[in-house]
């Protein structure tokens, strides 16, 4: 066959197998014809065999093309540097070992022999072990993981899970089933740097062992001097078992998914815990404050409330003392009702340099409680810039400062049923201390030009303004600015207006005021408005620059002609 000569590097074996399959099928077909007493020399038999040969030829051609495409696709991947290959394999290993059921040998199973060799010679890919894995798998990982410290071989990361014993009965409790697999664990605790516990209680027998009881046997009595990261997933109801303690004084990062009153203490007086990740549902402000009060040395804290509490849930946050987090650098909390977020901020003493991110839900039980109760007090702090970015389902407010002593304050406000117009415009008149304002409005509209004049009169320090929205919003902003330039934003230096369908971009300068504006407009209505207001109120000049672009389907005629005639010649009134 002619195609058997088109052998690509690394594909000769595959093509030879295809050719062998072709010869086998052809031989079988001829034998079947002979057995069935069909005269292969007749015209009908010859035509039939010819059709079979053509079909097999086409199939062989398709296979060769497919192999060629795969070869071309794999070539760039095969040339990746070793460091990037290791990162890809580490990502696969992380997911596979935590899957159900887990995959143990993904690093060593690869299309490329080079990748397999890299995997086998990289100890970090074998540094995570599941306690419930087969003994031969554990021995292989221990052999390949390298030295934890001189003379000691054991994986840095240990995953402990009871997933395989979900339906254990009291007679066959988890202790008995895990005893053999954990027989060497106590002696290895000195080598572990990262410890993950995945403990599932839903679907198990009520008398089955809890994580608290399990830890009393295998965890609490053994030291973990090198442990840095502790990750626990425990869905036990908060009323079943108390909080437990682990002898790990060096832990710096604690991740816990479970009831907040069961967050374990890495040690009785741990001053090294710097990072806390907490995730659970229906957490109340009082519960969050109690957790933070036990870990006042935190630098970074992330709390994810998967669903807000019900209004009839009891909360003692009103009687809670203030919690001081003097070393905090970043705090992220969500999802909270607006009133709960207000309570938390009231009871937390946080350095002004800390970055705060809140993800807030509208308060369905307090319909009169709006976002202006939360943001305006922050606007009185030394922030320089406010950016409002609106999407279909949420509005993001970001306050930033040029000073390093003032951290970022960010609020992501989820609209109630996708609509809440008040959150955009109600506190615009409170922006008097800001010098930069950016508004990206996808759904909402700004007030009318007359109302904007009243609002923007209260922005005496504003120097930079950026608005992206509908054409009518850009037009109203332009009218408000150009109608009363001495009153509305008198210090304004740069205005960037981005209409929904942009077409022409250019720098405009109001003569005599030193005000630079960037217009980006794309409708004939807006074009007429810009030209009419500039002719009636101000002498306008076009500064020559390289950022003007004109699309073929839209030409701003008069503006382009003025720009082409002169770079700094005032246009006639």
XYZ file of N, CA and C in Angstrom, residues 215-384:
510
model
N -10.320 11.570 66.363
C -9.104 12.316 66.691
C -8.581 11.964 68.074
N -9.473 11.581 68.997
C -9.028 11.185 70.336
C -8.127 9.950 70.289
N -8.300 9.104 69.276
C -7.498 7.888 69.155
C -6.211 8.117 68.374
N -6.280 8.874 67.281
C -5.172 8.880 66.337
C -4.528 10.248 66.111
N -5.121 11.325 66.581
C -4.607 12.650 66.223
C -4.164 13.446 67.438
N -5.023 13.543 68.439
C -4.785 14.492 69.523
C -3.572 14.116 70.370
N -3.200 12.847 70.412
C -2.111 12.409 71.285
C -0.748 12.410 70.612
N -0.677 12.844 69.375
C 0.594 12.787 68.652
C 0.992 14.186 68.201
N 2.271 14.512 68.282
C 2.717 15.859 67.903
C 2.897 15.977 66.389
N 2.659 17.175 65.891
C 2.884 17.515 64.483
C 3.778 18.756 64.447
N 5.049 18.614 64.765
C 5.909 19.795 64.920
C 6.157 20.556 63.622
N 6.090 19.879 62.457
C 6.365 20.544 61.180
C 5.100 20.959 60.443
N 3.938 20.661 60.991
C 2.685 20.924 60.283
C 2.488 22.427 60.072
N 2.261 22.808 58.807
C 2.069 24.207 58.441
C 0.634 24.504 58.019
N 0.018 23.568 57.301
C -1.331 23.776 56.773
C -2.236 22.656 57.256
N -3.361 23.027 57.854
C -4.352 22.066 58.328
C -5.675 22.349 57.622
N -6.183 21.354 56.895
C -7.436 21.482 56.150
C -8.412 20.434 56.655
N -9.609 20.869 57.057
C -10.597 19.960 57.631
C -11.954 20.218 56.982
N -12.578 19.131 56.514
C -13.951 19.159 56.019
C -14.764 18.242 56.919
N -15.629 18.829 57.723
C -16.391 18.066 58.708
C -17.817 18.603 58.727
N -18.777 17.783 58.294
C -20.165 18.238 58.251
C -20.967 17.769 59.458
N -20.302 17.459 60.565
C -21.022 17.089 61.781
C -21.844 18.272 62.271
N -23.092 18.041 62.691
C -23.866 19.140 63.276
C -23.152 19.714 64.482
N -23.302 21.004 64.679
C -22.541 21.685 65.727
C -22.920 21.221 67.122
N -24.090 20.640 67.298
C -24.524 20.256 68.644
C -24.039 18.875 69.062
N -23.388 18.130 68.145
C -23.006 16.751 68.466
C -21.717 16.698 69.268
N -20.673 17.311 68.764
C -19.365 17.171 69.405
C -18.741 18.536 69.615
N -17.914 18.683 70.626
C -17.264 19.968 70.886
C -16.065 20.192 69.975
N -15.493 21.350 70.127
C -14.289 21.683 69.367
C -13.120 20.862 69.904
N -12.216 20.444 69.016
C -11.087 19.630 69.425
C -9.784 20.357 69.138
N -8.709 19.850 69.743
C -7.405 20.504 69.679
C -6.412 19.546 69.047
N -5.507 20.077 68.256
C -4.449 19.282 67.645
C -3.108 19.869 68.058
N -2.172 19.004 68.368
C -0.848 19.422 68.830
C 0.006 19.799 67.620
N -0.225 21.021 67.124
C 0.496 21.502 65.937
C 0.814 22.981 66.132
N 1.826 23.288 66.926
C 2.112 24.690 67.269
C 2.631 25.523 66.112
N 3.060 24.893 65.006
C 3.648 25.657 63.900
C 2.663 25.945 62.779
N 1.395 25.573 62.944
C 0.413 25.784 61.879
C 0.242 27.278 61.607
N 0.323 27.643 60.334
C 0.131 29.040 59.920
C -1.133 29.229 59.098
N -1.669 28.135 58.528
C -2.838 28.254 57.651
C -3.849 27.187 58.041
N -5.051 27.618 58.400
C -6.124 26.709 58.791
C -7.305 26.894 57.844
N -7.689 25.794 57.185
C -8.888 25.788 56.342
C -9.907 24.856 56.998
N -11.116 25.379 57.202
C -12.131 24.578 57.884
C -13.469 24.771 57.192
N -14.080 23.645 56.826
C -15.434 23.663 56.283
C -16.329 22.882 57.231
N -17.103 23.617 58.015
C -17.955 22.999 59.008
C -18.543 24.074 59.902
N -19.335 23.691 60.911
C -19.925 24.671 61.820
C -18.853 25.521 62.490
N -19.051 26.827 62.587
C -17.997 27.704 63.127
C -17.649 27.425 64.580
N -18.597 26.896 65.368
C -18.265 26.616 66.766
C -17.435 25.343 66.919
N -17.099 24.677 65.802
C -16.264 23.485 65.863
C -14.917 23.711 65.197
N -14.569 24.942 64.903
C -13.252 25.224 64.335
C -12.193 24.806 65.346
N -11.294 23.888 64.993
C -10.315 23.394 65.971
C -9.244 24.430 66.269
N -8.666 24.303 67.424
C -7.505 25.112 67.764
C -6.245 24.329 67.413
N -5.382 24.853 66.534
C -4.133 24.142 66.254
C -3.290 23.920 67.504
N -3.425 24.779 68.477
C -2.753 24.595 69.762
C -3.426 25.525 70.750
N -3.238 25.300 72.012
C -3.967 26.060 73.014
C -3.648 27.553 72.937
N -2.398 27.885 72.730
C -2.000 29.291 72.627
C -1.161 29.463 71.369
N -1.799 29.263 70.236
C -1.081 29.343 68.966
C -1.005 30.789 68.522
N 0.229 31.298 68.380
C 0.444 32.666 67.917
C 0.958 32.694 66.489
N 1.046 31.521 65.859
C 1.580 31.448 64.504
C 0.506 31.399 63.430
N -0.751 31.194 63.802
C -1.814 31.096 62.812
C -2.031 32.457 62.151
N -1.736 32.533 60.859
C -1.811 33.794 60.118
C -2.943 33.819 59.103
N -3.373 32.637 58.642
C -4.384 32.568 57.587
C -5.518 31.648 58.024
N -6.741 32.132 57.877
C -7.920 31.351 58.235
C -8.922 31.396 57.091
N -9.320 30.194 56.619
C -10.392 30.046 55.634
C -11.518 29.268 56.296
N -12.693 29.893 56.388
C -13.842 29.273 57.043
C -15.024 29.276 56.083
N -15.664 28.116 55.932
C -16.815 27.995 55.027
C -17.899 27.160 55.686
N -19.098 27.710 55.722
C -20.267 26.993 56.215
C -21.510 27.783 55.812
N -22.685 27.274 56.164
C -23.915 27.967 55.794
C -24.607 28.523 57.030
N -25.389 29.572 56.803
C -26.225 30.199 57.833
C -25.409 30.632 59.051
N -24.220 31.135 58.816
C -23.410 31.654 59.921
C -23.924 33.038 60.311
N -24.022 33.254 61.599
C -24.503 34.527 62.118
C -23.322 35.391 62.549
N -23.497 36.701 62.625
C -22.379 37.577 63.011
C -21.741 37.187 64.333
N -22.558 36.767 65.316
C -21.998 36.379 66.601
C -21.067 35.183 66.497
N -21.417 34.197 65.668
C -20.549 33.028 65.483
C -19.235 33.412 64.814
N -19.307 34.286 63.819
C -18.085 34.723 63.136
C -17.191 35.498 64.093
N -17.782 36.340 64.922
C -16.992 37.119 65.875
C -16.310 36.211 66.897
N -16.987 35.140 67.319
C -16.373 34.219 68.276
C -15.156 33.525 67.676
N -15.233 33.145 66.402
C -14.079 32.517 65.754
C -12.920 33.502 65.664
N -13.200 34.719 65.243
C -12.138 35.712 65.101
C -11.541 36.091 66.452
N -12.346 36.050 67.494
C -11.838 36.397 68.824
C -10.807 35.380 69.303
N -10.920 34.125 68.883
C -9.963 33.099 69.292
C -8.673 33.165 68.482
N -8.671 33.908 67.386
C -7.491 33.958 66.512
C -7.186 35.419 66.172
N -6.775 36.175 67.160
C -6.564 37.608 66.976
C -5.218 37.943 66.344
N -4.400 36.920 66.057
C -3.119 37.165 65.396
C -3.217 37.013 63.879
N -4.417 36.878 63.359
C -4.599 36.637 61.931
C -4.102 37.807 61.088
N -3.561 37.450 59.916
C -3.176 38.446 58.918
C -4.095 38.413 57.703
N -4.592 37.223 57.363
C -5.482 37.078 56.215
C -6.639 36.171 56.624
N -7.858 36.616 56.335
C -9.039 35.869 56.752
C -10.057 35.852 55.613
N -10.544 34.654 55.284
C -11.567 34.479 54.262
C -12.709 33.682 54.874
N -13.910 34.254 54.888
C -15.085 33.601 55.448
C -16.170 33.577 54.384
N -16.601 32.370 54.034
C -17.628 32.201 53.005
C -18.881 31.625 53.641
N -19.915 32.434 53.709
C -21.211 32.012 54.225
C -22.049 31.553 53.034
N -22.172 30.236 52.836
C -22.803 29.733 51.619
C -24.271 30.113 51.511
N -24.926 30.399 52.633
C -26.301 30.901 52.618
C -26.519 31.710 53.890
N -27.249 32.824 53.808
C -27.442 33.669 54.994
C -28.370 33.002 55.997
N -28.305 33.406 57.273
C -29.176 32.811 58.298
C -30.618 33.243 58.116
N -31.515 32.465 58.702
C -32.928 32.816 58.698
C -33.189 33.916 59.718
N -34.240 34.694 59.529
C -34.494 35.797 60.475
C -34.816 35.332 61.882
N -35.309 34.079 62.041
C -35.643 33.592 63.379
C -34.468 32.914 64.072
N -33.286 32.845 63.411
C -32.105 32.287 64.067
C -31.621 33.247 65.148
N -31.331 32.705 66.321
C -30.884 33.544 67.434
C -29.432 33.944 67.240
N -29.122 35.174 67.608
C -27.761 35.682 67.467
C -27.466 36.609 68.631
N -26.301 36.386 69.252
C -25.911 37.191 70.415
C -24.882 38.242 70.047
N -24.840 38.659 68.786
C -23.803 39.598 68.370
C -23.980 40.972 68.997
N -25.231 41.338 69.348
C -25.442 42.664 69.929
C -24.754 42.803 71.279
N -24.569 41.679 71.997
C -23.912 41.715 73.306
C -22.434 41.364 73.222
N -21.911 41.167 72.028
C -20.525 40.732 71.866
C -19.580 41.919 71.991
N -18.455 41.670 72.642
C -17.443 42.710 72.750
C -16.754 42.925 71.410
N -16.120 44.065 71.276
C -15.374 44.353 70.054
C -14.189 43.400 69.930
N -13.920 42.969 68.708
C -12.819 42.048 68.425
C -11.720 42.824 67.718
N -10.536 42.801 68.295
C -9.403 43.542 67.744
C -8.497 42.611 66.952
N -8.310 42.925 65.680
C -7.399 42.179 64.802
C -6.312 43.143 64.343
N -5.344 43.371 65.204
C -4.359 44.419 64.979
C -3.397 44.115 63.834
N -3.210 42.831 63.509
C -2.254 42.464 62.462
C -2.923 42.134 61.129
N -4.224 42.322 61.045
C -4.958 41.914 59.853
C -4.536 42.737 58.636
N -4.309 42.031 57.519
C -3.950 42.669 56.253
C -5.061 42.563 55.219
N -5.859 41.493 55.283
C -6.958 41.344 54.330
C -8.081 40.555 54.982
N -9.317 40.969 54.676
C -10.510 40.314 55.202
C -11.536 40.220 54.083
N -12.028 39.006 53.834
C -13.045 38.782 52.811
C -14.174 37.976 53.428
N -15.399 38.514 53.375
C -16.558 37.861 53.975
C -17.723 37.902 52.990
N -18.410 36.815 52.821
C -19.622 36.743 52.010
C -20.216 35.344 52.133
N -21.493 35.140 51.939
C -22.502 36.114 51.597
C -23.233 36.506 52.876
N -23.430 37.807 53.065
C -24.067 38.319 54.262
C -25.228 39.220 53.881
N -26.259 39.215 54.739
C -27.280 40.237 54.609
C -26.672 41.588 54.957
N -27.265 42.624 54.433
C -26.722 43.961 54.637
C -26.648 44.327 56.114
N -27.671 43.972 56.883
C -27.665 44.301 58.310
C -26.583 43.526 59.055
N -26.343 42.256 58.672
C -25.290 41.473 59.322
C -23.908 42.047 59.016
N -23.706 42.511 57.790
C -22.429 43.139 57.452
C -22.207 44.394 58.283
N -23.270 45.151 58.502
C -23.166 46.353 59.331
C -22.772 45.989 60.760
N -23.337 44.899 61.293
C -23.012 44.467 62.658
C -21.552 44.052 62.758
N -21.066 43.287 61.777
C -19.675 42.840 61.811
C -18.711 44.016 61.786
N -18.927 44.954 60.884
C -18.022 46.104 60.802
C -18.057 46.930 62.084
N -19.187 46.943 62.738
C -19.315 47.707 63.978
C -18.507 47.081 65.107
N -18.378 45.740 65.116
C -17.716 45.041 66.217
C -16.266 44.680 65.919
N -15.762 44.985 64.737
C -14.388 44.642 64.389
C -13.497 45.875 64.433
N -12.371 45.731 65.105
C -11.349 46.776 65.117
C -10.215 46.323 64.206
N -10.138 46.944 63.026
C -9.228 46.512 61.967
C -8.325 47.672 61.589
N -7.055 47.421 61.322
C -6.173 48.506 60.866
C -6.708 49.146 59.581
N -6.521 50.443 59.462
C -6.996 51.148 58.268
C -6.277 50.689 57.007
N -5.111 50.075 57.153
C -4.351 49.613 55.988
C -4.845 48.269 55.458
N -5.770 47.609 56.157
C -6.255 46.294 55.731
C -7.202 46.430 54.546
N -7.127 45.467 53.633
C -8.047 45.395 52.497
C -9.276 44.593 52.908
N -10.457 45.150 52.662
C -11.711 44.526 53.077
C -12.578 44.287 51.850
N -13.104 43.057 51.728
C -14.025 42.709 50.650
C -15.264 42.078 51.267
N -16.434 42.646 50.951
C -17.702 42.139 51.460
C -18.613 41.796 50.286
N -19.199 40.633 50.346
C -20.205 40.231 49.352
C -21.552 40.232 50.066
N -22.436 41.144 49.650
C -23.618 41.468 50.441
C -24.883 41.176 49.644
N -25.873 40.639 50.362
C -27.196 40.387 49.800
C -28.163 41.454 50.288
N -29.167 41.814 49.495
C -30.204 42.721 49.999
C -30.904 42.097 51.196
N -31.347 42.924 52.108
C -31.987 42.441 53.325
C -33.476 42.258 53.067
N -33.959 41.033 52.802
C -35.390 40.871 52.517
C -36.267 41.131 53.731
N -35.667 41.017 54.937
C -36.464 41.211 56.148
C -36.448 42.669 56.595
N -35.528 43.473 56.055
C -35.452 44.904 56.369
C -35.439 45.678 55.058
N -36.590 45.810 54.402
C -36.599 46.426 53.067
C -36.158 47.880 53.065
N -36.230 48.566 54.196
C -35.809 49.961 54.232
C -34.330 50.147 54.501
N -33.607 49.044 54.653
C -32.175 49.110 54.968
C -31.395 49.016 53.670
N -30.855 50.137 53.216
C -30.204 50.186 51.913
C -28.698 50.371 52.076
N -28.018 50.292 50.944
C -26.562 50.301 50.949
C -25.995 51.637 51.420
N -26.794 52.709 51.304
C -26.258 54.000 51.743
C -26.039 54.050 53.252
N -26.559 53.050 53.985
C -26.277 52.964 55.414
C -24.874 52.442 55.668
N -24.272 51.798 54.664
C -22.972 51.158 54.843
C -21.839 51.943 54.195
N -22.053 52.455 52.991
C -20.960 53.068 52.241
C -20.630 54.510 52.644
N -21.610 55.398 52.827
C -21.244 56.794 53.135
C -20.296 56.974 54.308
N -20.425 56.214 55.423
C -19.412 56.379 56.481
C -18.000 56.079 56.002
N -17.851 55.138 55.075
C -16.528 54.831 54.526
C -16.029 55.950 53.624
N -16.940 56.671 52.993
C -16.532 57.748 52.093
C -15.877 58.898 52.849
N -16.099 58.957 54.148
C -15.465 60.012 54.946
C -14.032 59.665 55.330
N -13.599 58.448 55.035
C -12.211 58.058 55.258
C -11.348 58.582 54.114
N -10.021 58.588 54.282
C -9.145 59.194 53.261
C -9.005 58.346 52.002
N -10.120 58.102 51.309
C -10.071 57.436 50.012
C -9.989 58.484 48.911
N -9.358 58.095 47.801
C -9.213 58.995 46.655
C -10.151 58.646 45.513
